[in-house]
CSV table of C-alpha atoms in Angstrom, one decimal:
chain,number,residue,atom,x,y,z
A,1,MET,CA,-37.2,-25.8,10.4
A,2,ARG,CA,-34.8,-23.5,9.1
A,3,LYS,CA,-31.6,-22.8,12.7
A,4,GLU,CA,-31.7,-19.2,14.1
A,5,GLU,CA,-29.5,-17.2,12.3
A,6,ASN,CA,-27.3,-13.9,13.3
A,7,ALA,CA,-25.5,-12.4,10.7
A,8,MET,CA,-23.8,-9.5,9.2
A,9,GLU,CA,-26.0,-9.0,5.6
A,10,ILE,CA,-23.7,-7.0,3.2
A,11,GLU,CA,-25.9,-7.2,-0.2
A,12,ARG,CA,-26.7,-4.8,-3.4
A,13,LYS,CA,-29.2,-4.8,-4.5
A,14,TRP,CA,-30.4,-4.2,-9.0
A,15,MET,CA,-33.9,-3.0,-10.2
A,16,VAL,CA,-34.0,-5.9,-13.2
A,17,THR,CA,-36.6,-6.2,-15.9
A,18,GLY,CA,-37.8,-10.1,-16.1
A,19,TRP,CA,-35.8,-13.5,-14.4
A,20,PRO,CA,-32.3,-14.1,-15.9
A,21,GLU,CA,-31.5,-16.3,-18.6
A,22,GLY,CA,-29.0,-19.0,-18.8
A,23,LEU,CA,-28.5,-19.3,-15.7
A,24,PRO,CA,-28.8,-22.5,-14.0
A,25,LEU,CA,-31.8,-22.1,-10.9
A,26,GLU,CA,-31.9,-22.9,-7.2
A,27,GLU,CA,-34.6,-22.3,-5.3
A,28,GLU,CA,-37.4,-21.0,-6.2
A,29,PHE,CA,-39.2,-19.9,-3.3
A,30,THR,CA,-43.6,-17.9,-3.4
A,31,MET,CA,-43.1,-15.5,-0.4
A,32,ARG,CA,-45.4,-13.8,1.9
A,33,GLN,CA,-44.4,-10.7,4.0
A,34,GLY,CA,-44.7,-8.0,6.7
A,35,TYR,CA,-43.5,-6.1,8.5
A,36,ILE,CA,-44.3,-4.8,11.8
A,37,SER,CA,-42.0,-2.0,11.6
A,38,VAL,CA,-39.4,-0.3,9.7
A,39,GLN,CA,-36.9,0.9,12.1
A,40,PRO,CA,-35.2,-0.6,12.7
A,41,THR,CA,-36.5,-3.7,10.6
A,42,VAL,CA,-38.9,-6.8,12.4
A,43,ARG,CA,-40.4,-8.3,9.6
A,44,ILE,CA,-42.3,-11.7,9.3
A,45,ARG,CA,-42.1,-14.1,6.2
A,46,GLU,CA,-43.6,-17.2,5.4
A,47,GLU,CA,-41.3,-19.3,2.1
A,48,ALA,CA,-42.8,-21.9,0.3
A,49,LEU,CA,-39.9,-23.8,-1.3
A,50,THR,CA,-41.3,-24.5,-4.6
A,51,GLY,CA,-41.8,-29.0,-4.3
A,52,GLY,CA,-40.5,-28.3,-0.5
A,53,SER,CA,-41.6,-27.3,3.0
A,54,THR,CA,-42.9,-24.0,4.8
A,55,ASP,CA,-41.1,-21.8,7.0
A,56,TYR,CA,-42.5,-19.2,8.4
A,57,ILE,CA,-38.9,-16.8,9.4
A,58,LEU,CA,-38.9,-13.7,12.4
A,59,CYS,CA,-36.4,-11.1,10.8
A,60,PHE,CA,-35.1,-8.5,13.0
A,61,LYS,CA,-32.2,-5.8,10.7
A,62,SER,CA,-29.8,-2.9,11.9
A,63,ALA,CA,-30.2,0.4,10.0
A,64,GLY,CA,-27.6,0.5,7.5
A,65,GLY,CA,-27.6,0.2,3.9
A,66,LEU,CA,-24.3,-1.7,2.6
A,67,ALA,CA,-24.0,-3.6,5.6
A,68,ARG,CA,-26.1,-4.7,8.4
A,69,GLU,CA,-26.9,-6.8,11.0
A,70,GLU,CA,-29.8,-9.5,10.5
A,71,ILE,CA,-30.9,-11.5,13.4
A,72,GLU,CA,-33.3,-14.3,12.6
A,73,ARG,CA,-35.4,-16.8,14.5
A,74,SER,CA,-38.0,-19.0,12.9
A,75,ILE,CA,-42.1,-19.3,14.7
A,76,ASP,CA,-44.4,-21.4,14.1
A,77,LYS,CA,-47.5,-21.0,11.9
A,78,ASP,CA,-50.1,-20.4,15.3
A,79,LEU,CA,-47.7,-17.4,15.8
A,80,PHE,CA,-47.3,-16.2,12.2
A,81,VAL,CA,-51.3,-16.1,11.9
A,82,GLN,CA,-51.4,-13.7,14.8
A,83,LEU,CA,-49.2,-11.4,14.0
A,84,GLU,CA,-49.6,-10.9,11.2
A,85,GLU,CA,-53.7,-10.9,12.0
A,86,LYS,CA,-53.8,-8.6,15.0
A,87,ILE,CA,-50.7,-6.4,15.2
A,88,ILE,CA,-49.7,-6.0,11.0
A,89,GLY,CA,-53.5,-6.0,10.1
A,90,LYS,CA,-53.5,-5.7,6.7
A,91,PRO,CA,-52.9,-7.5,3.8
A,92,LEU,CA,-48.8,-9.0,3.4
A,93,ILE,CA,-46.6,-8.4,0.3
A,94,LYS,CA,-46.4,-11.4,-2.2
A,95,LYS,CA,-42.8,-12.5,-3.8
A,96,VAL,CA,-41.8,-14.6,-5.5
A,97,ARG,CA,-37.7,-15.6,-5.5
A,98,ARG,CA,-35.8,-17.6,-7.3
A,99,SER,CA,-31.3,-18.2,-6.7
A,100,TYR,CA,-30.0,-18.5,-9.2
A,101,ARG,CA,-26.4,-19.6,-9.4
A,102,LEU,CA,-23.6,-17.2,-10.6
A,103,PRO,CA,-20.2,-18.2,-12.3
A,104,ASP,CA,-17.9,-17.1,-9.5
A,105,GLY,CA,-20.0,-19.1,-6.7
A,106,ALA,CA,-22.1,-16.5,-5.7
A,107,VAL,CA,-25.9,-16.3,-4.7
A,108,LEU,CA,-27.9,-14.4,-8.0
A,109,GLU,CA,-32.0,-13.4,-5.5
A,110,VAL,CA,-34.1,-12.7,-8.0
A,111,ASN,CA,-37.8,-11.9,-6.8
A,112,HIS,CA,-41.0,-10.2,-8.6
A,113,VAL,CA,-42.8,-8.5,-6.1
A,114,ASP,CA,-47.0,-7.8,-6.2
A,115,GLU,CA,-47.5,-9.9,-9.6
A,116,GLY,CA,-50.9,-9.6,-11.8
A,117,LEU,CA,-51.7,-5.9,-9.6
A,118,PRO,CA,-50.5,-2.6,-10.3
A,119,THR,CA,-47.5,-1.4,-8.1
A,120,ALA,CA,-46.7,-5.3,-10.0
A,121,PHE,CA,-42.0,-4.7,-10.0
A,122,TRP,CA,-38.5,-6.5,-10.1
A,123,TYR,CA,-35.3,-6.3,-7.9
A,124,ALA,CA,-32.2,-8.4,-7.8
A,125,GLU,CA,-29.4,-8.9,-4.5
A,126,VAL,CA,-26.2,-10.7,-4.0
A,127,GLU,CA,-25.0,-11.0,-1.1
A,128,TYR,CA,-21.1,-10.9,-0.1
A,129,PRO,CA,-19.0,-11.8,2.6
A,130,THR,CA,-17.4,-8.8,2.9
A,131,VAL,CA,-18.2,-5.5,2.4
A,132,GLU,CA,-14.8,-4.5,0.2
A,133,ALA,CA,-15.6,-7.4,-1.6
A,134,ALA,CA,-19.3,-5.8,-1.8
A,135,HIS,CA,-18.2,-2.6,-3.7
A,136,SER,CA,-15.4,-4.7,-6.1
A,137,TRP,CA,-18.1,-6.8,-7.4
A,138,GLN,CA,-18.3,-6.2,-10.6
A,139,PRO,CA,-21.9,-7.5,-12.6
A,140,GLU,CA,-20.3,-7.6,-16.5
A,141,ALA,CA,-16.8,-10.9,-14.6
A,142,VAL,CA,-20.6,-13.0,-14.5
A,143,GLY,CA,-21.7,-11.9,-17.9
A,144,LEU,CA,-24.4,-9.4,-16.1
A,145,ALA,CA,-24.3,-6.2,-17.2
A,146,ASP,CA,-27.1,-6.3,-18.8
A,147,TYR,CA,-28.7,-7.7,-16.3
A,148,LEU,CA,-27.8,-5.5,-13.5
A,149,ARG,CA,-27.3,-1.9,-14.6
A,150,ASP,CA,-27.4,0.5,-12.2
A,151,ASP,CA,-28.4,3.7,-15.2
A,152,VAL,CA,-31.3,2.7,-15.3
A,153,PHE,CA,-32.5,5.5,-12.8
A,154,ARG,CA,-30.5,8.7,-12.2
A,155,LEU,CA,-30.7,11.7,-8.8
A,156,GLU,CA,-29.7,14.8,-9.3
A,157,ALA,CA,-28.8,17.6,-6.7
A,158,GLU,CA,-28.3,20.5,-6.1
A,159,VAL,CA,-25.4,22.0,-4.1
A,160,VAL,CA,-26.3,24.5,-1.5
A,161,GLU,CA,-22.3,25.6,-0.3
A,162,VAL,CA,-18.7,24.7,-1.0
A,163,LYS,CA,-16.2,25.0,1.9
A,164,GLU,CA,-13.2,23.6,3.2
A,165,LYS,CA,-12.9,22.5,5.9
A,166,PRO,CA,-11.9,20.3,8.4
A,167,THR,CA,-11.8,16.3,8.0
A,168,TYR,CA,-11.8,15.8,12.6
A,169,PRO,CA,-14.9,17.4,14.0
A,170,GLN,CA,-13.1,19.0,17.6
A,171,GLY,CA,-14.3,18.0,21.3
A,172,GLU,CA,-16.4,14.6,22.3
A,173,LEU,CA,-17.8,11.8,19.7
A,174,GLY,CA,-21.5,11.5,20.2
A,175,ALA,CA,-24.1,9.3,17.6
A,176,ASP,CA,-26.5,11.3,15.0
A,177,ALA,CA,-29.5,11.4,15.1
A,178,PHE,CA,-29.5,8.0,13.3
A,179,GLY,CA,-28.2,5.9,17.2
A,180,ARG,CA,-24.8,5.9,14.6
A,181,LYS,CA,-21.3,6.9,15.9
A,182,PRO,CA,-19.6,8.3,13.1
A,183,VAL,CA,-15.9,6.9,12.2
A,184,TYR,CA,-13.7,9.9,11.5
A,185,GLU,CA,-9.7,10.2,9.4
A,186,ASP,CA,-7.8,13.0,9.8
A,187,ARG,CA,-7.1,13.9,6.1
A,188,GLY,CA,-6.3,17.9,6.7
A,189,LEU,CA,-8.6,20.6,5.4
A,190,ARG,CA,-10.3,19.2,2.4
A,191,LEU,CA,-12.9,20.6,0.2
A,192,ARG,CA,-16.3,19.9,0.9
A,193,ALA,CA,-19.9,20.5,-0.8
A,194,ILE,CA,-23.0,19.5,0.9
A,195,LEU,CA,-26.6,19.5,-1.3
A,196,ALA,CA,-29.8,19.7,-0.4
A,197,LEU,CA,-30.6,16.2,0.1
A,198,GLY,CA,-31.4,13.8,3.1
A,199,ARG,CA,-32.2,10.1,4.0
A,200,ALA,CA,-35.3,11.8,4.0
A,201,ASP,CA,-35.1,11.3,0.4
A,202,VAL,CA,-32.7,8.5,0.1
A,203,GLY,CA,-33.1,7.0,2.1
A,204,ASP,CA,-28.5,5.3,3.4
A,205,MET,CA,-27.0,7.9,1.9
A,206,GLU,CA,-23.5,6.5,2.6
A,207,THR,CA,-24.4,4.4,0.2
A,208,LEU,CA,-24.8,7.0,-2.6
A,209,ARG,CA,-23.4,6.3,-6.2
A,210,PRO,CA,-22.0,9.6,-7.8
A,211,THR,CA,-21.3,9.5,-11.3
A,212,MET,CA,-18.8,12.7,-11.7
A,213,PRO,CA,-15.1,10.7,-10.5
A,214,GLY,CA,-12.9,11.7,-7.6
A,215,VAL,CA,-16.5,12.8,-5.2
A,216,THR,CA,-17.2,10.5,-2.8
A,217,VAL,CA,-20.4,11.3,0.2
A,218,ILE,CA,-19.5,11.4,3.2
A,219,GLY,CA,-22.3,11.6,5.5
A,220,GLY,CA,-25.4,14.3,5.7
A,221,SER,CA,-28.7,14.5,7.4
A,222,SER,CA,-32.3,14.1,7.4
A,223,ASP,CA,-32.3,17.3,4.8
A,224,HIS,CA,-28.5,17.1,4.2
A,225,CYS,CA,-26.2,14.9,2.1
A,226,ILE,CA,-22.1,16.6,2.4
A,227,LEU,CA,-19.6,15.2,-0.9
A,228,ASP,CA,-16.1,15.2,-0.4
A,229,VAL,CA,-15.5,16.8,-3.5
A,230,THR,CA,-11.0,17.5,-3.2
A,231,ASP,CA,-10.3,15.5,-6.2
A,232,ALA,CA,-12.8,16.7,-8.5
A,233,PRO,CA,-11.8,17.2,-12.7
A,234,GLN,CA,-13.6,20.3,-12.5
A,235,PRO,CA,-14.9,23.0,-9.5
A,236,VAL,CA,-18.1,22.3,-8.2
A,237,GLN,CA,-19.6,25.2,-6.9
A,238,VAL,CA,-23.2,26.4,-5.8
A,239,GLY,CA,-25.7,25.6,-8.1
A,240,ASP,CA,-24.5,23.1,-10.1
A,241,VAL,CA,-26.2,19.8,-10.1
A,242,LEU,CA,-24.4,16.2,-9.5
A,243,SER,CA,-26.2,12.8,-10.2
A,244,PHE,CA,-26.6,9.7,-8.6
A,245,ARG,CA,-26.4,5.9,-8.9
A,246,LEU,CA,-29.1,4.3,-7.6
A,247,CYS,CA,-29.7,1.1,-5.4
A,248,TYR,CA,-32.8,-0.3,-4.9
A,249,SER,CA,-34.0,1.1,-1.4
A,250,HIS,CA,-33.0,4.1,-2.6
A,251,VAL,CA,-35.9,4.3,-5.2
A,252,LEU,CA,-37.6,2.6,-2.9
A,253,TYR,CA,-37.2,6.0,-1.0
A,254,ALA,CA,-37.2,8.6,-2.9
A,255,THR,CA,-39.6,8.0,-5.0
A,256,GLN,CA,-42.7,7.7,-2.3
A,257,ARG,CA,-41.6,11.4,-1.7
A,258,ASP,CA,-44.4,13.8,-3.0
A,259,ASP,CA,-40.9,16.4,-3.0
A,260,VAL,CA,-38.8,14.6,-5.4
A,261,PRO,CA,-40.6,14.8,-8.6
A,262,VAL,CA,-39.7,11.7,-11.3
A,263,VAL,CA,-38.7,12.7,-15.1
A,264,VAL,CA,-39.6,9.8,-17.8
A,265,CYS,CA,-36.6,9.8,-20.1
A,266,PRO,CA,-37.9,8.7,-23.9
C-alpha cells in the first residue's frame, strides 16, 4: 500500500501523440479514475502496476496552475467502490500511464486516455522540485524537442483595452473571486492590456505563454486577462489579436467551450 503523501505538485503538461521512443521504461500502470469534485479537485483512482500490486487512492488538490498543493491518502477497495457507485455514479476514466527516466534525471510520465474510444487522447507531464526549475526546463535539452512540442495548439484573443496603470493597488488587499490573495510588486506605472479572455475559457491564466516577446500575463478574472505589454517589441493596440502557447489544462478548458471556436490548420 502506498504511504500517505502531502506535497506541492509542480508540473508541466503537453499534448502528445503515442509513446516516446528510445527512453528506458521504468514502470507502467493501468488506471481508472473519477472526480467527486472538480473545484477543488477531489479524485479517486485505482492504480494497477503491471506485474505488481493495485492501490486505491483518494486525492485532494488545491486551486492553481503550475503549482498546487496535493494530498493523497490510500483507501481500501470497499470504500473506493462505494465512492465510485454511490457518489460519482458514472463510468470512470480509463488510462494507461508509462514512466520514463530522462537523461537529466527527471521522470517523463505519458498517459493514454480512453484507448479505443472516439475521445482518446495522449498527454505527457514532468514534475519539478521548484517553480523556477519548471520554467527553465527545456525539452530540447533531453532530446524531446519534437515530442514535447508546444506549438500544436495556439490560442488567440482580442485586445479590448490598453492603458498605463499603477502596478500596486491602493487600499486593503483581499482575496479575489477564486479565493486567492494576489501578491503585487510596485513597479510604478506600466502599460497594461486587457483581453477578451478569462479563466472560464482557459482555467489558470498565469501559465499562458504569450508568443510575442516581452509580454507577460499578470492575471485576470472569469472573462478578462490582464497583460503587461510595456516591453513588447511593437505597440499593442485595441483590436490587435495576440496569441498564446497552451498546455494540456488550457486545451481541456478551451475545447469544452461553445463560444471558443476551434480552427484546424493544415
